[in-house]
PDB file of C-alpha atoms in Angstrom:
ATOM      1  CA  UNK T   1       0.000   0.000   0.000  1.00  0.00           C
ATOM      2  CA  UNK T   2       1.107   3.460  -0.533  1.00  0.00           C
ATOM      3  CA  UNK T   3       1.886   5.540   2.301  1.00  0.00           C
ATOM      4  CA  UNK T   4       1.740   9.365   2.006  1.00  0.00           C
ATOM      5  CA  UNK T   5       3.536  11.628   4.868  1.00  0.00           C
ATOM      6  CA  UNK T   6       2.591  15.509   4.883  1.00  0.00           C
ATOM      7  CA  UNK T   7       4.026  17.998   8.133  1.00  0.00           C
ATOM      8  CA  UNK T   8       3.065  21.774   7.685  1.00  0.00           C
ATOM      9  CA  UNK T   9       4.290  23.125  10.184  1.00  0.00           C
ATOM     10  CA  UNK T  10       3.918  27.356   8.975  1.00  0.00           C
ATOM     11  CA  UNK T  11       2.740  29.290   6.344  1.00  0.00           C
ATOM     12  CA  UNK T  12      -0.183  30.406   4.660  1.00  0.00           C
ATOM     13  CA  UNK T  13      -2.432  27.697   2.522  1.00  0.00           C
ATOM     14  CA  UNK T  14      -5.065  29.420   0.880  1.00  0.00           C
ATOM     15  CA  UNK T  15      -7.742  28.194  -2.029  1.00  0.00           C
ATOM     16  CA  UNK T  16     -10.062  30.981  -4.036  1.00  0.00           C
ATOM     17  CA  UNK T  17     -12.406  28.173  -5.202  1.00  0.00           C
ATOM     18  CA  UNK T  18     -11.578  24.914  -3.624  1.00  0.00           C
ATOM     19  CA  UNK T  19     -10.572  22.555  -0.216  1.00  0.00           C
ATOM     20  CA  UNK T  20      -7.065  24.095   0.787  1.00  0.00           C
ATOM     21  CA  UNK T  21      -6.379  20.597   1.469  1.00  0.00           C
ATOM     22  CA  UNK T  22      -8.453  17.406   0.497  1.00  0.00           C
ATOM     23  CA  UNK T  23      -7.438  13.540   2.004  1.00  0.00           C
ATOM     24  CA  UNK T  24      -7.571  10.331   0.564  1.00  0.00           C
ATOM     25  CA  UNK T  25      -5.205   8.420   2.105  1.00  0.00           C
ATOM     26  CA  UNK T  26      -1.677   8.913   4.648  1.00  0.00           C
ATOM     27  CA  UNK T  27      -1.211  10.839   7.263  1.00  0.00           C
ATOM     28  CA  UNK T  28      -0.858  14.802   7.667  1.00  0.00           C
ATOM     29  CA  UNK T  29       0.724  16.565  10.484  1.00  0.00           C
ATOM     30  CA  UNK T  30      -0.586  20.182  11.208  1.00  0.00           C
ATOM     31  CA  UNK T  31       1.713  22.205  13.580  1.00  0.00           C
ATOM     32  CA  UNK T  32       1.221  25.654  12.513  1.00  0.00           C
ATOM     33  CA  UNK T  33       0.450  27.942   9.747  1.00  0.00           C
ATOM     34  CA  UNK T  34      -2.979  28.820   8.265  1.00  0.00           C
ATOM     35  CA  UNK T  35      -4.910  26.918   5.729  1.00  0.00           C
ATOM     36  CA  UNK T  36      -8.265  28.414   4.517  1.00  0.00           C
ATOM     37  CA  UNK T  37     -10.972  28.449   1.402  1.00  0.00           C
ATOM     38  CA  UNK T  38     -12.596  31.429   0.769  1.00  0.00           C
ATOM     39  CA  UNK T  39     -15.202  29.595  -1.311  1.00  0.00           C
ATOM     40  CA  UNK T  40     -15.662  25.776  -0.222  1.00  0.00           C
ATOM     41  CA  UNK T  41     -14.389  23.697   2.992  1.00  0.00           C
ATOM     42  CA  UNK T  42     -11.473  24.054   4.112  1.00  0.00           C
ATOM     43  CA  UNK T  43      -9.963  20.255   4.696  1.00  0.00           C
ATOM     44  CA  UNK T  44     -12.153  17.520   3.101  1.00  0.00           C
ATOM     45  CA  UNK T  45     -10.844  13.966   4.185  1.00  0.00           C
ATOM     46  CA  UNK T  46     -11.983  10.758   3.328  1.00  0.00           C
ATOM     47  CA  UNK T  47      -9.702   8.780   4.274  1.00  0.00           C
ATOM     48  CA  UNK T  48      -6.508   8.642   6.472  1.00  0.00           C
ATOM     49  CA  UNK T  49      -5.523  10.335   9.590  1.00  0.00           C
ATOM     50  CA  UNK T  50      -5.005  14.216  10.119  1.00  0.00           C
ATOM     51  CA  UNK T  51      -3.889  15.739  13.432  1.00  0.00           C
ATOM     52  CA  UNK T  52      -3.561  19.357  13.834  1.00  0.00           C
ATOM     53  CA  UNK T  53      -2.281  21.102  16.856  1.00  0.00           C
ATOM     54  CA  UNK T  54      -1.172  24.483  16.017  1.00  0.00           C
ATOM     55  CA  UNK T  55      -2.856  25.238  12.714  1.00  0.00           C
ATOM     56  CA  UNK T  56      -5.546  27.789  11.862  1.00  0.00           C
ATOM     57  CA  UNK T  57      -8.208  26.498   9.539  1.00  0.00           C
ATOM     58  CA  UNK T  58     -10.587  29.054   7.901  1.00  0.00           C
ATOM     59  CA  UNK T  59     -13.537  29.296   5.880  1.00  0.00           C
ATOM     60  CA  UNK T  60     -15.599  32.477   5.872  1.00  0.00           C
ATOM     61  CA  UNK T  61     -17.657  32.453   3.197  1.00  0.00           C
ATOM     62  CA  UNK T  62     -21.480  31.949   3.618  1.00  0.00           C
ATOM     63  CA  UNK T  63     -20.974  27.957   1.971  1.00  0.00           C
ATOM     64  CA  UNK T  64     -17.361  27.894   4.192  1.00  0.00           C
ATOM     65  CA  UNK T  65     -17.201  24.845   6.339  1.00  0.00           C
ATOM     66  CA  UNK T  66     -14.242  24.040   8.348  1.00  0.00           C
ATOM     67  CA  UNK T  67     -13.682  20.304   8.196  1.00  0.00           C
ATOM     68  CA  UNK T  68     -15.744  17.692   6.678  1.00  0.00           C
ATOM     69  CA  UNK T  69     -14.969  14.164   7.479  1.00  0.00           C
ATOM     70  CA  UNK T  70     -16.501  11.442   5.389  1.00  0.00           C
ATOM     71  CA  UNK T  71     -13.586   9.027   6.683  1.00  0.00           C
ATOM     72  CA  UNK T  72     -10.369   8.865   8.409  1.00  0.00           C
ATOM     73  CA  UNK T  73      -9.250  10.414  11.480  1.00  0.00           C
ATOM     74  CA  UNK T  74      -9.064  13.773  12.255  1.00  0.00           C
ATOM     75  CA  UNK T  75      -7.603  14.934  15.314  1.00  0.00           C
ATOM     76  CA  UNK T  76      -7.428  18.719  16.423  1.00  0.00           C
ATOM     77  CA  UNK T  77      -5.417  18.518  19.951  1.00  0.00           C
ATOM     78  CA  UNK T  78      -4.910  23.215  19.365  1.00  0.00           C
ATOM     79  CA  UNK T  79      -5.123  25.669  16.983  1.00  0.00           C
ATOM     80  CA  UNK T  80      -8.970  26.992  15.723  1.00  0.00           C
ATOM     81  CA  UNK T  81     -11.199  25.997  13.798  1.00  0.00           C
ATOM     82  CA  UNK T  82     -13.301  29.449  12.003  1.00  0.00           C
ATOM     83  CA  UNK T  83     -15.735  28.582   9.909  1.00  0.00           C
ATOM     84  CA  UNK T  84     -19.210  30.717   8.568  1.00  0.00           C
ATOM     85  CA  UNK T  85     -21.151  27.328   8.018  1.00  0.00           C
ATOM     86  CA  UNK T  86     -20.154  23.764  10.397  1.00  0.00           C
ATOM     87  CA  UNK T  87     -16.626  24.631  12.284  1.00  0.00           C
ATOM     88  CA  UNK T  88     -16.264  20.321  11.379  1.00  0.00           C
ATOM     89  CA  UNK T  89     -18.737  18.305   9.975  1.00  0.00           C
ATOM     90  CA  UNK T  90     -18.381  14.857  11.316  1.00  0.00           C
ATOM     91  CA  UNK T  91     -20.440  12.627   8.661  1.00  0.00           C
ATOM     92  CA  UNK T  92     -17.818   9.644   8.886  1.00  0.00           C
ATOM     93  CA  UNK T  93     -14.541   8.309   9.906  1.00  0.00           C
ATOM     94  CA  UNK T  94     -13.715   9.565  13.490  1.00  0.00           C
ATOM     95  CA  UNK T  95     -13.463  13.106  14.674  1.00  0.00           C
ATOM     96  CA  UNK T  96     -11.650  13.720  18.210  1.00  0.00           C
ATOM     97  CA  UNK T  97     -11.728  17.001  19.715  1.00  0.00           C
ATOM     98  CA  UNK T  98      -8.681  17.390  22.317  1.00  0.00           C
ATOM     99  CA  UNK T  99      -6.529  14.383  23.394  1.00  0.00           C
ATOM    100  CA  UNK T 100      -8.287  12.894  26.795  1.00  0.00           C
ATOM    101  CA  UNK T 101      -4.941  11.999  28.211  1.00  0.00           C
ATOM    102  CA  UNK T 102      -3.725  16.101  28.223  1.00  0.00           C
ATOM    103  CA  UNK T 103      -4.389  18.972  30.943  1.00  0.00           C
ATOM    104  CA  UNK T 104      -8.047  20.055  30.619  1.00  0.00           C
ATOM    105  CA  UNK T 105      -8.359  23.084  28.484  1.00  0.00           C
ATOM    106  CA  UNK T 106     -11.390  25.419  27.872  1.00  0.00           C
ATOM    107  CA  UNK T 107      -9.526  27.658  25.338  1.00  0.00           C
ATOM    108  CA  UNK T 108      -7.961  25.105  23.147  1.00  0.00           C
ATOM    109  CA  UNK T 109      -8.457  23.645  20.497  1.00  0.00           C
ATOM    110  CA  UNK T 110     -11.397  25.979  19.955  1.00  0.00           C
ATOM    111  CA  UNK T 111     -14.088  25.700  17.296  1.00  0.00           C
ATOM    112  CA  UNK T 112     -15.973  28.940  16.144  1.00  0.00           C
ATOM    113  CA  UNK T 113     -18.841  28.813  13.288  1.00  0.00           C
ATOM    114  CA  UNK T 114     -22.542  28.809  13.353  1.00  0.00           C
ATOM    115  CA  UNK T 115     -22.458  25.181  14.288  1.00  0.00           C
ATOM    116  CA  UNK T 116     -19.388  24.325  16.416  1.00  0.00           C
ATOM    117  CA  UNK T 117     -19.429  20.451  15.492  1.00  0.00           C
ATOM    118  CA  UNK T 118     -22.506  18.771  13.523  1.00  0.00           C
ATOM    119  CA  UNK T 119     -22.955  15.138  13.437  1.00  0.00           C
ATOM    120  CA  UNK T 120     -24.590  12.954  10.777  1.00  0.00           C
ATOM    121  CA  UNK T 121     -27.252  10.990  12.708  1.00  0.00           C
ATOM    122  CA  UNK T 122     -27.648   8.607   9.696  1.00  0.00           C
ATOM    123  CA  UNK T 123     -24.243   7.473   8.982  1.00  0.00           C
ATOM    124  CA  UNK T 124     -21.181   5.831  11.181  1.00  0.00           C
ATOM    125  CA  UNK T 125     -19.549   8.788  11.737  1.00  0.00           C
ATOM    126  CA  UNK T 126     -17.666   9.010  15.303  1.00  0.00           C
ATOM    127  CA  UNK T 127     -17.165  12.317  17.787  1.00  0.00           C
ATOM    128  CA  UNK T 128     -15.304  12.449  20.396  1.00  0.00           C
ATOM    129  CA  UNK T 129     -15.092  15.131  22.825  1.00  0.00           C
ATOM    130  CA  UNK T 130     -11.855  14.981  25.130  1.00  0.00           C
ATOM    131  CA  UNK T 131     -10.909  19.015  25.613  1.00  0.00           C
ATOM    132  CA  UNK T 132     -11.541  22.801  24.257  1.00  0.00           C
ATOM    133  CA  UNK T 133     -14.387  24.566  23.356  1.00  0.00           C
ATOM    134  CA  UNK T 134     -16.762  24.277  20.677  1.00  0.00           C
ATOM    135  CA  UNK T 135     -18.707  28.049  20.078  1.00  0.00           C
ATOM    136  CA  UNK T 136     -21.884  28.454  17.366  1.00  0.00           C
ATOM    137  CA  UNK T 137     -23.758  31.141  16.592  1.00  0.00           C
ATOM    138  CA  UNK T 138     -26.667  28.896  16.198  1.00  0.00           C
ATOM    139  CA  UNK T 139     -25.548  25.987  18.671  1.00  0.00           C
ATOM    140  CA  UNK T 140     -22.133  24.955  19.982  1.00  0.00           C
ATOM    141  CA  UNK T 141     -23.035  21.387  18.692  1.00  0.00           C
ATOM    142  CA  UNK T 142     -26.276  19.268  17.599  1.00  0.00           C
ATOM    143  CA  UNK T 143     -25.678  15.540  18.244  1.00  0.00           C
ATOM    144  CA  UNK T 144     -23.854  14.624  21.270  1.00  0.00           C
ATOM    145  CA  UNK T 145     -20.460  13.246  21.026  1.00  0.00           C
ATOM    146  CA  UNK T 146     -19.723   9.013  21.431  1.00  0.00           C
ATOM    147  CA  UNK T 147     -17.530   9.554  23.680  1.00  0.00           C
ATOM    148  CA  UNK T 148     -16.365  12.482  26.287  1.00  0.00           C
ATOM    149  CA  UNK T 149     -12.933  12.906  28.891  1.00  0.00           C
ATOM    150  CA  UNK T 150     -13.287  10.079  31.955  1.00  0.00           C
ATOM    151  CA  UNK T 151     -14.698  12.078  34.887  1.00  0.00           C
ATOM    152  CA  UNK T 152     -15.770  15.229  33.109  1.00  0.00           C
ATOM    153  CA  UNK T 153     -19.512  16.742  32.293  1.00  0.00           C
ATOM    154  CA  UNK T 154     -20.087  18.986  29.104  1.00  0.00           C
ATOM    155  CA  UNK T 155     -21.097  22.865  30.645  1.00  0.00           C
ATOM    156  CA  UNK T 156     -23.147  24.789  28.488  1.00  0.00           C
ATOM    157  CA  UNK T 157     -22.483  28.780  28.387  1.00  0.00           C
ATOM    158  CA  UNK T 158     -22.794  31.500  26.215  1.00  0.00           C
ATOM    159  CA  UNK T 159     -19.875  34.380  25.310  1.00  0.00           C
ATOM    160  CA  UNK T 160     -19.977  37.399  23.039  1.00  0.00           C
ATOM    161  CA  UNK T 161     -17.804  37.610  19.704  1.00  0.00           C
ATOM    162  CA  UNK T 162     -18.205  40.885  17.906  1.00  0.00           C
ATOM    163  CA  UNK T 163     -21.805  41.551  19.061  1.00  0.00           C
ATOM    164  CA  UNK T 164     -23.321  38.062  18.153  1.00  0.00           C
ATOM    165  CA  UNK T 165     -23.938  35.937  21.411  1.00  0.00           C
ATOM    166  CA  UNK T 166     -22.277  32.023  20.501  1.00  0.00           C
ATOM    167  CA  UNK T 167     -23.486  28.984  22.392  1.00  0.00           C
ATOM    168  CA  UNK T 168     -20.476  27.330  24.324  1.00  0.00           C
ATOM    169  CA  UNK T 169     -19.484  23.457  25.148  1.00  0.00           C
ATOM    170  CA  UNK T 170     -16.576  22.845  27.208  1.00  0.00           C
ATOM    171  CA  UNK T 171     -15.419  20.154  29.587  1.00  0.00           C
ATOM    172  CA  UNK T 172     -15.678  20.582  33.568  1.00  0.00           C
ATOM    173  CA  UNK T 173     -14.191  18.039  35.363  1.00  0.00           C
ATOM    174  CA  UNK T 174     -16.405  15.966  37.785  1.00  0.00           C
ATOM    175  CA  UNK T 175     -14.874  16.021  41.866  1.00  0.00           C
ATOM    176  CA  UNK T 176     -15.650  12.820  43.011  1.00  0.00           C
TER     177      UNK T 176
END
């Protein structure tokens, strides 16, 4: 099988029309650096494993869509996510937002669109919420995730960007 390696680890990534960066197959390592679409989604995987940690994704257009997953992995343990549409889109493959064996963060990684994360009820996609913050204009997420951080509830809040009140879901942990 062929194997495909990809680190960015800085710079700017950015598509007029198009994904900034579309996944069949490999792995890609996001450290830094800024990948958007003005037009489309900005990462489109099916297939592989990406893990960002640094990166900023954009996508501000109306249509603009941070990260659709169809299949594959797709970790985001930092960076942001700002999108107009779905900050990710988690239709299949497995999504995991923060790594459940870090510190417990409410700031990072940190998801910002209308809908923070949106889940496909009718496929076998996977979500996993382990640490950050997801933030939507209209809700910070719509399905709840398959899994969430060992001894930790989900707090619902709300915080004001620019004038428009988001809906917030972070991680508290649970004192037993």
């Amino acid at each position: 099988t062929e194997s495909t390696i990809l680190n960015i680890s800085g710079g700017t990534i950015t598509s007029l029309k198009y994904n900034a960066l579309m996944q069949e197959k490999g792995t890609t390592t996001l450290s830094g650096g800024t990948l958007t679409s003005t037009e489309s989604t900005a990462i489109s995987m099916t297939g592989g494993t990406i893990t960002t940690s640094g990166s900023t994704i954009n996508a501000p257009s109306d249509n603009g869509n941070g990260v659709f997953v169809a299949g594959g992995t797709f970790n985001i343990y930092g960076g942001a996510i700002n999108a107009h549409k779905y900050g990710i889109i988690a239709d299949g493959g497995t999504t995991n937002m923060g790594n459940n064996t870090e510190v417990l963060s409410r700031t990072t990684p940190a998801i910002t669109a209308n809908v923070g994360l949106s889940k496909n009820t009718e496929t076998n996609g996977t979500w996993n919420f382990y640490n950050g913050i997801l933030k939507g204009a209209d809700k910070a997420y719509d399905v709840e995730p398959n899994a969430k951080r060992d001894n930790s509830d989900i707090m619902h809040n709300t915080e004001d960007i620019s004038g428009t009140t988001y809906k917030t879901a972070y991680l508290n942990t649970i004192i037993p």
